[in-house]
Amino acid sequence: MREVREDIITKYIVMKSAEDWVNFSNVDVVIVGAGPSGMTAAKYLAERGFKVLVVERRLSIGGGIGGGGNLFHKVLVEAPAHEVLNDFNIRYEEVEEGLYVVDTAELEVKLAAGAIDAGAKFLLGATVEDVVFSENPLRVCGVALLWTAIPLSGLHVDPVFIRSRAVVDATGHDAEVLSVVAKKLPELRVVLRGEKSAEASVGERLIVEKTGRVAPGLYAIGMAVAKLYGIPRMGPIFGGMLLSGKKVAEIIAKDLGK
Ligand code: 48H
């Protein structure tokens, strides 16, 4: 095997990471959260030629996919969201007409692979804790982030910033980006109504319907949409998450002119 000195290992890890940080300090779209909706949006946006950064708090991808339903390793997907599965080359079994069962491990790794192959960049272990905004014109134009280990440590450390033309809240049930904006930028009039108890088909339909722009530069997808508009939860059926991610890519493409 080729020999390598320890300092050389350090040098290239730090140098190449820093190159990525410089390159991704200014992007077209920041997607906060690498769950099903965020990774779906990342692929379709990157395919359209946008520079896309996915920021994920954990060291793993998938968000709520891995937990399946009560840790059973399958989720359901309903038509027409199987078309998204086809785009990502994810296998499924049709158990009833228009109703499909998907393996969670395959779903999460192939959503990530699809997004990465399309050109999206993933930054793991980083937490978005605030947004960047401009007053004139009034809009969200980036995020503030910290390595996740920092908030966990309780140390007082200032964040670094990423500028972007669009920020997508794909943080799931907690809608963390929308929550910060609701609290700190009242002029953007973001009010979170809170997610409702389960009514699966209604939740699935409304999440896709309501996916879109929340304020200039700010978009919501997936369960963050449920939290924002008071939409029912749906349990381990993921068609709405996939279609929400796909829809926001179309909306952002229109807004940003591609
Ligand atoms: C960086 C963050 C931050 C932050 C959170 O929860 P997710 O899987 O989100 P969705 O909306 O794509 O999918 C929801 C689905 O998994 C689900 O929970 C369903 C369908 N529930 C139905 C029901 O009835 O319960 O992923 C969100 C991701 C996670 O990986 C978080 O770690 C990450 O976002 N995240 N990343 N900065 N501030 N907050």
PDB file of C-alpha atoms and ligand atoms in Angstrom:
ATOM      1  CA  MET A   1       0.000   0.000   0.000  1.00  0.00           C
ATOM      2  CA  ARG A   2       1.083   3.573  -0.624  1.00  0.00           C
ATOM      3  CA  GLU A   3       2.556   5.224   2.463  1.00  0.00           C
ATOM      4  CA  VAL A   4       1.056   8.473   3.714  1.00  0.00           C
ATOM      5  CA  ARG A   5       2.277  10.760   6.482  1.00  0.00           C
ATOM      6  CA  GLU A   6      -0.209  11.887   9.147  1.00  0.00           C
ATOM      7  CA  ASP A   7       0.189  15.604   8.418  1.00  0.00           C
ATOM      8  CA  ILE A   8      -0.669  14.923   4.760  1.00  0.00           C
ATOM      9  CA  ILE A   9      -3.961  13.350   5.822  1.00  0.00           C
ATOM     10  CA  THR A  10      -4.804  16.486   7.811  1.00  0.00           C
ATOM     11  CA  LYS A  11      -3.677  18.837   5.063  1.00  0.00           C
ATOM     12  CA  TYR A  12      -5.968  17.469   2.354  1.00  0.00           C
ATOM     13  CA  ILE A  13      -8.978  17.020   4.604  1.00  0.00           C
ATOM     14  CA  VAL A  14      -8.818  20.613   5.784  1.00  0.00           C
ATOM     15  CA  MET A  15      -7.817  22.077   2.414  1.00  0.00           C
ATOM     16  CA  LYS A  16     -10.546  20.338   0.408  1.00  0.00           C
ATOM     17  CA  SER A  17     -13.237  21.030   3.020  1.00  0.00           C
ATOM     18  CA  ALA A  18     -12.270  24.697   3.036  1.00  0.00           C
ATOM     19  CA  GLU A  19     -12.474  24.792  -0.772  1.00  0.00           C
ATOM     20  CA  ASP A  20     -16.039  23.438  -0.545  1.00  0.00           C
ATOM     21  CA  TRP A  21     -16.979  26.004   2.114  1.00  0.00           C
ATOM     22  CA  VAL A  22     -15.684  28.870   0.001  1.00  0.00           C
ATOM     23  CA  ASN A  23     -17.480  27.516  -3.040  1.00  0.00           C
ATOM     24  CA  PHE A  24     -20.753  26.959  -1.197  1.00  0.00           C
ATOM     25  CA  SER A  25     -20.779  30.183   0.831  1.00  0.00           C
ATOM     26  CA  ASN A  26     -22.928  31.623  -1.969  1.00  0.00           C
ATOM     27  CA  VAL A  27     -25.467  29.374  -3.699  1.00  0.00           C
ATOM     28  CA  ASP A  28     -28.779  29.537  -5.533  1.00  0.00           C
ATOM     29  CA  VAL A  29     -30.707  27.415  -3.036  1.00  0.00           C
ATOM     30  CA  VAL A  30     -30.062  26.303   0.545  1.00  0.00           C
ATOM     31  CA  ILE A  31     -32.232  23.368   1.592  1.00  0.00           C
ATOM     32  CA  VAL A  32     -32.348  22.924   5.351  1.00  0.00           C
ATOM     33  CA  GLY A  33     -32.861  19.237   6.195  1.00  0.00           C
ATOM     34  CA  ALA A  34     -31.939  16.019   4.374  1.00  0.00           C
ATOM     35  CA  GLY A  35     -35.253  14.226   4.878  1.00  0.00           C
ATOM     36  CA  PRO A  36     -37.454  12.907   2.039  1.00  0.00           C
ATOM     37  CA  SER A  37     -38.792  16.294   0.951  1.00  0.00           C
ATOM     38  CA  GLY A  38     -35.428  18.077   1.102  1.00  0.00           C
ATOM     39  CA  MET A  39     -33.514  15.440  -0.841  1.00  0.00           C
ATOM     40  CA  THR A  40     -36.227  15.244  -3.505  1.00  0.00           C
ATOM     41  CA  ALA A  41     -36.175  19.013  -3.963  1.00  0.00           C
ATOM     42  CA  ALA A  42     -32.363  18.939  -4.121  1.00  0.00           C
ATOM     43  CA  LYS A  43     -32.293  16.551  -7.071  1.00  0.00           C
ATOM     44  CA  TYR A  44     -34.877  18.355  -9.165  1.00  0.00           C
ATOM     45  CA  LEU A  45     -33.299  21.764  -8.483  1.00  0.00           C
ATOM     46  CA  ALA A  46     -29.753  20.570  -9.188  1.00  0.00           C
ATOM     47  CA  GLU A  47     -30.945  18.927 -12.406  1.00  0.00           C
ATOM     48  CA  ARG A  48     -32.228  22.302 -13.546  1.00  0.00           C
ATOM     49  CA  GLY A  49     -28.733  23.711 -13.135  1.00  0.00           C
ATOM     50  CA  PHE A  50     -29.131  25.440  -9.767  1.00  0.00           C
ATOM     51  CA  LYS A  51     -26.278  25.437  -7.279  1.00  0.00           C
ATOM     52  CA  VAL A  52     -27.841  23.616  -4.313  1.00  0.00           C
ATOM     53  CA  LEU A  53     -26.573  23.136  -0.764  1.00  0.00           C
ATOM     54  CA  VAL A  54     -28.366  20.741   1.610  1.00  0.00           C
ATOM     55  CA  VAL A  55     -27.565  21.422   5.268  1.00  0.00           C
ATOM     56  CA  GLU A  56     -28.340  18.565   7.653  1.00  0.00           C
ATOM     57  CA  ARG A  57     -28.028  18.719  11.425  1.00  0.00           C
ATOM     58  CA  ARG A  58     -27.296  15.046  11.892  1.00  0.00           C
ATOM     59  CA  LEU A  59     -24.345  13.049  10.571  1.00  0.00           C
ATOM     60  CA  SER A  60     -26.756  10.890   8.587  1.00  0.00           C
ATOM     61  CA  ILE A  61     -29.220  11.456   5.770  1.00  0.00           C
ATOM     62  CA  GLY A  62     -32.889  10.487   5.617  1.00  0.00           C
ATOM     63  CA  GLY A  63     -34.636  12.389   8.408  1.00  0.00           C
ATOM     64  CA  GLY A  64     -37.732  10.438   9.391  1.00  0.00           C
ATOM     65  CA  ILE A  65     -37.353   7.783   6.685  1.00  0.00           C
ATOM     66  CA  GLY A  66     -35.142   5.421   8.680  1.00  0.00           C
ATOM     67  CA  GLY A  67     -37.656   5.071  11.496  1.00  0.00           C
ATOM     68  CA  GLY A  68     -40.294   3.862   9.011  1.00  0.00           C
ATOM     69  CA  GLY A  69     -43.574   3.311  10.855  1.00  0.00           C
ATOM     70  CA  ASN A  70     -42.936   2.481  14.509  1.00  0.00           C
ATOM     71  CA  LEU A  71     -39.486   1.206  13.399  1.00  0.00           C
ATOM     72  CA  PHE A  72     -40.978  -1.203  10.833  1.00  0.00           C
ATOM     73  CA  HIS A  73     -38.648  -0.718   7.869  1.00  0.00           C
ATOM     74  CA  LYS A  74     -41.255   0.012   5.207  1.00  0.00           C
ATOM     75  CA  VAL A  75     -43.220   3.115   4.188  1.00  0.00           C
ATOM     76  CA  LEU A  76     -46.101   3.559   1.788  1.00  0.00           C
ATOM     77  CA  VAL A  77     -46.129   5.786  -1.272  1.00  0.00           C
ATOM     78  CA  GLU A  78     -49.303   6.523  -3.217  1.00  0.00           C
ATOM     79  CA  ALA A  79     -49.817   7.418  -6.876  1.00  0.00           C
ATOM     80  CA  PRO A  80     -48.722   9.617  -8.559  1.00  0.00           C
ATOM     81  CA  ALA A  81     -45.654   9.890  -6.298  1.00  0.00           C
ATOM     82  CA  HIS A  82     -44.329   6.571  -7.655  1.00  0.00           C
ATOM     83  CA  GLU A  83     -43.183   8.667 -10.626  1.00  0.00           C
ATOM     84  CA  VAL A  84     -40.688  10.320  -8.272  1.00  0.00           C
ATOM     85  CA  LEU A  85     -39.542   6.857  -7.165  1.00  0.00           C
ATOM     86  CA  ASN A  86     -38.989   6.001 -10.832  1.00  0.00           C
ATOM     87  CA  ASP A  87     -36.901   9.148 -11.340  1.00  0.00           C
ATOM     88  CA  PHE A  88     -34.631   8.040  -8.477  1.00  0.00           C
ATOM     89  CA  ASN A  89     -34.572   4.381  -9.568  1.00  0.00           C
ATOM     90  CA  ILE A  90     -36.145   3.302  -6.261  1.00  0.00           C
ATOM     91  CA  ARG A  91     -37.873  -0.079  -6.309  1.00  0.00           C
ATOM     92  CA  TYR A  92     -41.382  -0.598  -4.942  1.00  0.00           C
ATOM     93  CA  GLU A  93     -44.099  -3.228  -4.689  1.00  0.00           C
ATOM     94  CA  GLU A  94     -47.656  -2.359  -5.720  1.00  0.00           C
ATOM     95  CA  VAL A  95     -49.820  -3.862  -2.958  1.00  0.00           C
ATOM     96  CA  GLU A  96     -53.110  -2.315  -4.099  1.00  0.00           C
ATOM     97  CA  GLU A  97     -53.880  -0.292  -7.187  1.00  0.00           C
ATOM     98  CA  GLY A  98     -51.860   2.933  -6.957  1.00  0.00           C
ATOM     99  CA  LEU A  99     -50.424   2.044  -3.537  1.00  0.00           C
ATOM    100  CA  TYR A 100     -46.791   1.073  -3.165  1.00  0.00           C
ATOM    101  CA  VAL A 101     -44.530  -0.261  -0.407  1.00  0.00           C
ATOM    102  CA  VAL A 102     -40.921   0.928  -0.280  1.00  0.00           C
ATOM    103  CA  ASP A 103     -37.963  -0.245   1.789  1.00  0.00           C
ATOM    104  CA  THR A 104     -36.702   2.572   4.026  1.00  0.00           C
ATOM    105  CA  ALA A 105     -32.961   1.930   3.590  1.00  0.00           C
ATOM    106  CA  GLU A 106     -33.323   1.940  -0.191  1.00  0.00           C
ATOM    107  CA  LEU A 107     -35.487   5.061  -0.086  1.00  0.00           C
ATOM    108  CA  GLU A 108     -33.049   7.132   1.945  1.00  0.00           C
ATOM    109  CA  VAL A 109     -29.818   6.144   0.225  1.00  0.00           C
ATOM    110  CA  LYS A 110     -31.237   6.463  -3.282  1.00  0.00           C
ATOM    111  CA  LEU A 111     -32.855   9.842  -2.607  1.00  0.00           C
ATOM    112  CA  ALA A 112     -29.453  11.048  -1.387  1.00  0.00           C
ATOM    113  CA  ALA A 113     -27.592   9.429  -4.286  1.00  0.00           C
ATOM    114  CA  GLY A 114     -30.027  10.963  -6.782  1.00  0.00           C
ATOM    115  CA  ALA A 115     -29.560  14.424  -5.324  1.00  0.00           C
ATOM    116  CA  ILE A 116     -25.771  14.123  -5.125  1.00  0.00           C
ATOM    117  CA  ASP A 117     -25.467  12.668  -8.634  1.00  0.00           C
ATOM    118  CA  ALA A 118     -27.533  15.586  -9.934  1.00  0.00           C
ATOM    119  CA  GLY A 119     -24.965  17.959  -8.405  1.00  0.00           C
ATOM    120  CA  ALA A 120     -26.377  18.940  -4.997  1.00  0.00           C
ATOM    121  CA  LYS A 121     -23.842  19.357  -2.188  1.00  0.00           C
ATOM    122  CA  PHE A 122     -24.612  17.905   1.268  1.00  0.00           C
ATOM    123  CA  LEU A 123     -23.168  19.401   4.433  1.00  0.00           C
ATOM    124  CA  LEU A 124     -23.731  17.021   7.359  1.00  0.00           C
ATOM    125  CA  GLY A 125     -23.428  17.792  11.059  1.00  0.00           C
ATOM    126  CA  ALA A 126     -24.362  21.462  10.592  1.00  0.00           C
ATOM    127  CA  THR A 127     -27.370  23.159  12.163  1.00  0.00           C
ATOM    128  CA  VAL A 128     -29.134  26.160  10.674  1.00  0.00           C
ATOM    129  CA  GLU A 129     -29.929  28.406  13.603  1.00  0.00           C
ATOM    130  CA  ASP A 130     -30.958  31.650  11.900  1.00  0.00           C
ATOM    131  CA  VAL A 131     -31.518  33.268   8.515  1.00  0.00           C
ATOM    132  CA  VAL A 132     -29.857  36.159   6.708  1.00  0.00           C
ATOM    133  CA  PHE A 133     -32.272  38.814   5.449  1.00  0.00           C
ATOM    134  CA  SER A 134     -32.296  42.141   3.633  1.00  0.00           C
ATOM    135  CA  GLU A 135     -34.604  45.011   4.492  1.00  0.00           C
ATOM    136  CA  ASN A 136     -34.739  46.614   1.087  1.00  0.00           C
ATOM    137  CA  PRO A 137     -36.071  44.676  -0.685  1.00  0.00           C
ATOM    138  CA  LEU A 138     -37.494  42.724   2.255  1.00  0.00           C
ATOM    139  CA  ARG A 139     -36.475  39.103   1.756  1.00  0.00           C
ATOM    140  CA  VAL A 140     -34.691  36.109   3.194  1.00  0.00           C
ATOM    141  CA  CYS A 141     -31.315  35.753   1.482  1.00  0.00           C
ATOM    142  CA  GLY A 142     -29.388  33.063   3.314  1.00  0.00           C
ATOM    143  CA  VAL A 143     -28.829  31.130   6.515  1.00  0.00           C
ATOM    144  CA  ALA A 144     -26.627  31.227   9.592  1.00  0.00           C
ATOM    145  CA  LEU A 145     -25.163  27.896  10.656  1.00  0.00           C
ATOM    146  CA  LEU A 146     -23.004  26.211  13.240  1.00  0.00           C
ATOM    147  CA  TRP A 147     -21.499  22.760  13.478  1.00  0.00           C
ATOM    148  CA  THR A 148     -24.157  20.820  15.422  1.00  0.00           C
ATOM    149  CA  ALA A 149     -21.580  19.979  18.092  1.00  0.00           C
ATOM    150  CA  ILE A 150     -21.387  23.665  19.041  1.00  0.00           C
ATOM    151  CA  PRO A 151     -24.990  24.226  20.215  1.00  0.00           C
ATOM    152  CA  LEU A 152     -24.781  20.835  21.933  1.00  0.00           C
ATOM    153  CA  SER A 153     -21.676  21.960  23.835  1.00  0.00           C
ATOM    154  CA  GLY A 154     -23.309  25.079  25.218  1.00  0.00           C
ATOM    155  CA  LEU A 155     -20.340  27.192  24.090  1.00  0.00           C
ATOM    156  CA  HIS A 156     -21.074  30.747  22.973  1.00  0.00           C
ATOM    157  CA  VAL A 157     -19.894  30.713  19.339  1.00  0.00           C
ATOM    158  CA  ASP A 158     -21.048  32.974  16.512  1.00  0.00           C
ATOM    159  CA  PRO A 159     -22.333  31.268  13.355  1.00  0.00           C
ATOM    160  CA  VAL A 160     -21.075  31.616   9.785  1.00  0.00           C
ATOM    161  CA  PHE A 161     -23.316  32.633   6.895  1.00  0.00           C
ATOM    162  CA  ILE A 162     -24.352  31.224   3.554  1.00  0.00           C
ATOM    163  CA  ARG A 163     -25.922  33.616   1.045  1.00  0.00           C
ATOM    164  CA  SER A 164     -28.571  32.231  -1.273  1.00  0.00           C
ATOM    165  CA  ARG A 165     -31.358  33.292  -3.614  1.00  0.00           C
ATOM    166  CA  ALA A 166     -33.778  30.876  -1.942  1.00  0.00           C
ATOM    167  CA  VAL A 167     -33.967  29.117   1.435  1.00  0.00           C
ATOM    168  CA  VAL A 168     -36.130  26.004   1.765  1.00  0.00           C
ATOM    169  CA  ASP A 169     -37.372  24.856   5.160  1.00  0.00           C
ATOM    170  CA  ALA A 170     -37.316  21.043   4.927  1.00  0.00           C
ATOM    171  CA  THR A 171     -36.795  20.523   8.662  1.00  0.00           C
ATOM    172  CA  GLY A 172     -39.905  18.403   9.201  1.00  0.00           C
ATOM    173  CA  HIS A 173     -42.284  18.577  12.165  1.00  0.00           C
ATOM    174  CA  ASP A 174     -40.388  21.382  13.917  1.00  0.00           C
ATOM    175  CA  ALA A 175     -40.287  23.792  10.942  1.00  0.00           C
ATOM    176  CA  GLU A 176     -37.168  25.295  12.480  1.00  0.00           C
ATOM    177  CA  VAL A 177     -36.407  27.929   9.857  1.00  0.00           C
ATOM    178  CA  LEU A 178     -40.006  29.151   9.732  1.00  0.00           C
ATOM    179  CA  SER A 179     -40.061  29.272  13.541  1.00  0.00           C
ATOM    180  CA  VAL A 180     -36.986  31.516  13.651  1.00  0.00           C
ATOM    181  CA  VAL A 181     -38.443  33.810  11.009  1.00  0.00           C
ATOM    182  CA  ALA A 182     -41.803  33.958  12.814  1.00  0.00           C
ATOM    183  CA  LYS A 183     -40.013  35.013  15.997  1.00  0.00           C
ATOM    184  CA  LYS A 184     -37.302  37.336  14.700  1.00  0.00           C
ATOM    185  CA  LEU A 185     -38.730  38.870  11.527  1.00  0.00           C
ATOM    186  CA  PRO A 186     -42.380  39.744  12.262  1.00  0.00           C
ATOM    187  CA  GLU A 187     -42.426  41.990   9.192  1.00  0.00           C
ATOM    188  CA  LEU A 188     -42.413  38.824   7.046  1.00  0.00           C
ATOM    189  CA  ARG A 189     -45.743  37.809   8.652  1.00  0.00           C
ATOM    190  CA  VAL A 190     -44.964  34.111   9.075  1.00  0.00           C
ATOM    191  CA  VAL A 191     -47.387  32.614  11.598  1.00  0.00           C
ATOM    192  CA  LEU A 192     -47.198  28.910  12.494  1.00  0.00           C
ATOM    193  CA  ARG A 193     -50.586  27.342  13.165  1.00  0.00           C
ATOM    194  CA  GLY A 194     -49.253  23.968  14.355  1.00  0.00           C
ATOM    195  CA  GLU A 195     -49.699  20.497  12.922  1.00  0.00           C
ATOM    196  CA  LYS A 196     -53.021  18.649  13.399  1.00  0.00           C
ATOM    197  CA  SER A 197     -53.730  15.058  14.459  1.00  0.00           C
ATOM    198  CA  ALA A 198     -53.805  12.319  11.854  1.00  0.00           C
ATOM    199  CA  GLU A 199     -56.063  12.355   8.796  1.00  0.00           C
ATOM    200  CA  ALA A 200     -53.764  10.759   6.261  1.00  0.00           C
ATOM    201  CA  SER A 201     -55.277  11.493   2.857  1.00  0.00           C
ATOM    202  CA  VAL A 202     -56.224  15.066   3.750  1.00  0.00           C
ATOM    203  CA  GLY A 203     -52.732  15.697   5.125  1.00  0.00           C
ATOM    204  CA  GLU A 204     -51.062  14.260   2.033  1.00  0.00           C
ATOM    205  CA  ARG A 205     -53.164  16.329  -0.356  1.00  0.00           C
ATOM    206  CA  LEU A 206     -52.903  19.602   1.551  1.00  0.00           C
ATOM    207  CA  ILE A 207     -49.143  19.403   2.051  1.00  0.00           C
ATOM    208  CA  VAL A 208     -48.622  19.238  -1.687  1.00  0.00           C
ATOM    209  CA  GLU A 209     -51.257  21.908  -2.367  1.00  0.00           C
ATOM    210  CA  LYS A 210     -49.782  24.345   0.164  1.00  0.00           C
ATOM    211  CA  THR A 211     -46.116  23.728  -0.705  1.00  0.00           C
ATOM    212  CA  GLY A 212     -44.497  26.889  -1.937  1.00  0.00           C
ATOM    213  CA  ARG A 213     -43.256  30.343  -1.105  1.00  0.00           C
ATOM    214  CA  VAL A 214     -43.885  31.582   2.422  1.00  0.00           C
ATOM    215  CA  ALA A 215     -42.155  34.957   2.146  1.00  0.00           C
ATOM    216  CA  PRO A 216     -39.760  36.464  -0.401  1.00  0.00           C
ATOM    217  CA  GLY A 217     -36.787  34.081  -0.598  1.00  0.00           C
ATOM    218  CA  LEU A 218     -38.325  31.574   1.823  1.00  0.00           C
ATOM    219  CA  TYR A 219     -40.076  28.310   0.921  1.00  0.00           C
ATOM    220  CA  ALA A 220     -41.606  25.454   2.939  1.00  0.00           C
ATOM    221  CA  ILE A 221     -41.865  21.757   2.029  1.00  0.00           C
ATOM    222  CA  GLY A 222     -42.743  18.459   3.707  1.00  0.00           C
ATOM    223  CA  MET A 223     -43.956  18.386   7.300  1.00  0.00           C
ATOM    224  CA  ALA A 224     -42.872  22.007   7.783  1.00  0.00           C
ATOM    225  CA  VAL A 225     -45.867  22.871   5.582  1.00  0.00           C
ATOM    226  CA  ALA A 226     -48.153  20.969   7.978  1.00  0.00           C
ATOM    227  CA  LYS A 227     -46.758  22.899  10.932  1.00  0.00           C
ATOM    228  CA  LEU A 228     -47.190  26.196   9.117  1.00  0.00           C
ATOM    229  CA  TYR A 229     -50.775  25.788   7.917  1.00  0.00           C
ATOM    230  CA  GLY A 230     -52.351  23.517  10.570  1.00  0.00           C
ATOM    231  CA  ILE A 231     -52.493  20.443   8.310  1.00  0.00           C
ATOM    232  CA  PRO A 232     -53.139  16.895   9.654  1.00  0.00           C
ATOM    233  CA  ARG A 233     -50.278  14.421   9.973  1.00  0.00           C
ATOM    234  CA  MET A 234     -50.346  11.222   7.950  1.00  0.00           C
ATOM    235  CA  GLY A 235     -47.976   8.686   9.536  1.00  0.00           C
ATOM    236  CA  PRO A 236     -45.570   6.601   7.447  1.00  0.00           C
ATOM    237  CA  ILE A 237     -46.902   7.393   3.976  1.00  0.00           C
ATOM    238  CA  PHE A 238     -44.427   9.508   2.022  1.00  0.00           C
ATOM    239  CA  GLY A 239     -45.992  10.417  -1.316  1.00  0.00           C
ATOM    240  CA  GLY A 240     -46.782  13.911  -0.081  1.00  0.00           C
ATOM    241  CA  MET A 241     -43.163  14.468   1.008  1.00  0.00           C
ATOM    242  CA  LEU A 242     -41.814  13.453  -2.406  1.00  0.00           C
ATOM    243  CA  LEU A 243     -44.346  15.472  -4.394  1.00  0.00           C
ATOM    244  CA  SER A 244     -43.819  18.479  -2.123  1.00  0.00           C
ATOM    245  CA  GLY A 245     -40.084  18.390  -2.859  1.00  0.00           C
ATOM    246  CA  LYS A 246     -40.739  18.068  -6.573  1.00  0.00           C
ATOM    247  CA  LYS A 247     -43.260  20.897  -6.581  1.00  0.00           C
ATOM    248  CA  VAL A 248     -41.011  23.386  -4.806  1.00  0.00           C
ATOM    249  CA  ALA A 249     -38.323  22.807  -7.434  1.00  0.00           C
ATOM    250  CA  GLU A 250     -40.786  23.924 -10.110  1.00  0.00           C
ATOM    251  CA  ILE A 251     -41.854  26.969  -8.093  1.00  0.00           C
ATOM    252  CA  ILE A 252     -38.289  28.063  -7.328  1.00  0.00           C
ATOM    253  CA  ALA A 253     -37.268  27.532 -10.946  1.00  0.00           C
ATOM    254  CA  LYS A 254     -40.061  29.886 -11.983  1.00  0.00           C
ATOM    255  CA  ASP A 255     -39.231  32.453  -9.283  1.00  0.00           C
ATOM    256  CA  LEU A 256     -35.506  32.435 -10.036  1.00  0.00           C
ATOM    257  CA  GLY A 257     -36.064  32.402 -13.775  1.00  0.00           C
ATOM    258  CA  LYS A 258     -35.005  28.983 -15.067  1.00  0.00           C
TER     259      LYS A 258
HETATM  260  C1  48H B   1     -30.265  21.490   9.858  1.00  0.00           C
HETATM  261  C2  48H B   1     -32.149  20.311  10.477  1.00  0.00           C
HETATM  262  C3  48H B   1     -32.556  21.367  11.296  1.00  0.00           C
HETATM  263  C4  48H B   1     -31.745  22.533  11.371  1.00  0.00           C
HETATM  264  C5  48H B   1     -34.030  19.807  11.466  1.00  0.00           C
HETATM  265  O1  48H B   1     -38.264  15.156   9.499  1.00  0.00           O
HETATM  266  P1  48H B   1     -37.825  14.987   8.094  1.00  0.00           P
HETATM  267  O2  48H B   1     -37.844  13.608   7.544  1.00  0.00           O
HETATM  268  O3  48H B   1     -38.662  16.025   7.187  1.00  0.00           O
HETATM  269  P2  48H B   1     -39.635  15.876   5.920  1.00  0.00           P
HETATM  270  O4  48H B   1     -40.636  16.928   6.063  1.00  0.00           O
HETATM  271  O5  48H B   1     -38.845  15.805   4.673  1.00  0.00           O
HETATM  272  O6  48H B   1     -40.317  14.448   6.099  1.00  0.00           O
HETATM  273  C6  48H B   1     -41.176  14.215   7.156  1.00  0.00           C
HETATM  274  C7  48H B   1     -41.302  12.702   7.386  1.00  0.00           C
HETATM  275  O7  48H B   1     -40.033  12.163   7.685  1.00  0.00           O
HETATM  276  C8  48H B   1     -42.223  12.526   8.551  1.00  0.00           C
HETATM  277  O8  48H B   1     -41.761  12.748   9.670  1.00  0.00           O
HETATM  278  C9  48H B   1     -43.614  12.210   8.351  1.00  0.00           C
HETATM  279  C10 48H B   1     -44.165  11.972   6.991  1.00  0.00           C
HETATM  280  N1  48H B   1     -44.381  12.187   9.402  1.00  0.00           N
HETATM  281  C11 48H B   1     -45.786  11.983   9.422  1.00  0.00           C
HETATM  282  C12 48H B   1     -46.286  11.837  10.846  1.00  0.00           C
HETATM  283  O9  48H B   1     -47.524  11.680  11.009  1.00  0.00           O
HETATM  284  O10 48H B   1     -45.487  11.865  11.806  1.00  0.00           O
HETATM  285  O11 48H B   1     -36.337  15.528   7.931  1.00  0.00           O
HETATM  286  C13 48H B   1     -35.988  16.776   8.448  1.00  0.00           C
HETATM  287  C14 48H B   1     -34.467  16.830   8.549  1.00  0.00           C
HETATM  288  C15 48H B   1     -33.916  15.908   9.648  1.00  0.00           C
HETATM  289  O12 48H B   1     -32.928  15.093   9.109  1.00  0.00           O
HETATM  290  C16 48H B   1     -33.375  16.870  10.698  1.00  0.00           C
HETATM  291  O13 48H B   1     -32.230  16.375  11.351  1.00  0.00           O
HETATM  292  C17 48H B   1     -33.060  18.095   9.865  1.00  0.00           C
HETATM  293  O14 48H B   1     -34.099  18.148   8.911  1.00  0.00           O
HETATM  294  N2  48H B   1     -33.083  19.361  10.599  1.00  0.00           N
HETATM  295  N3  48H B   1     -31.025  20.360   9.752  1.00  0.00           N
HETATM  296  N4  48H B   1     -30.604  22.558  10.632  1.00  0.00           N
HETATM  297  N5  48H B   1     -32.070  23.586  12.127  1.00  0.00           N
HETATM  298  N6  48H B   1     -33.741  21.028  11.902  1.00  0.00           N
END
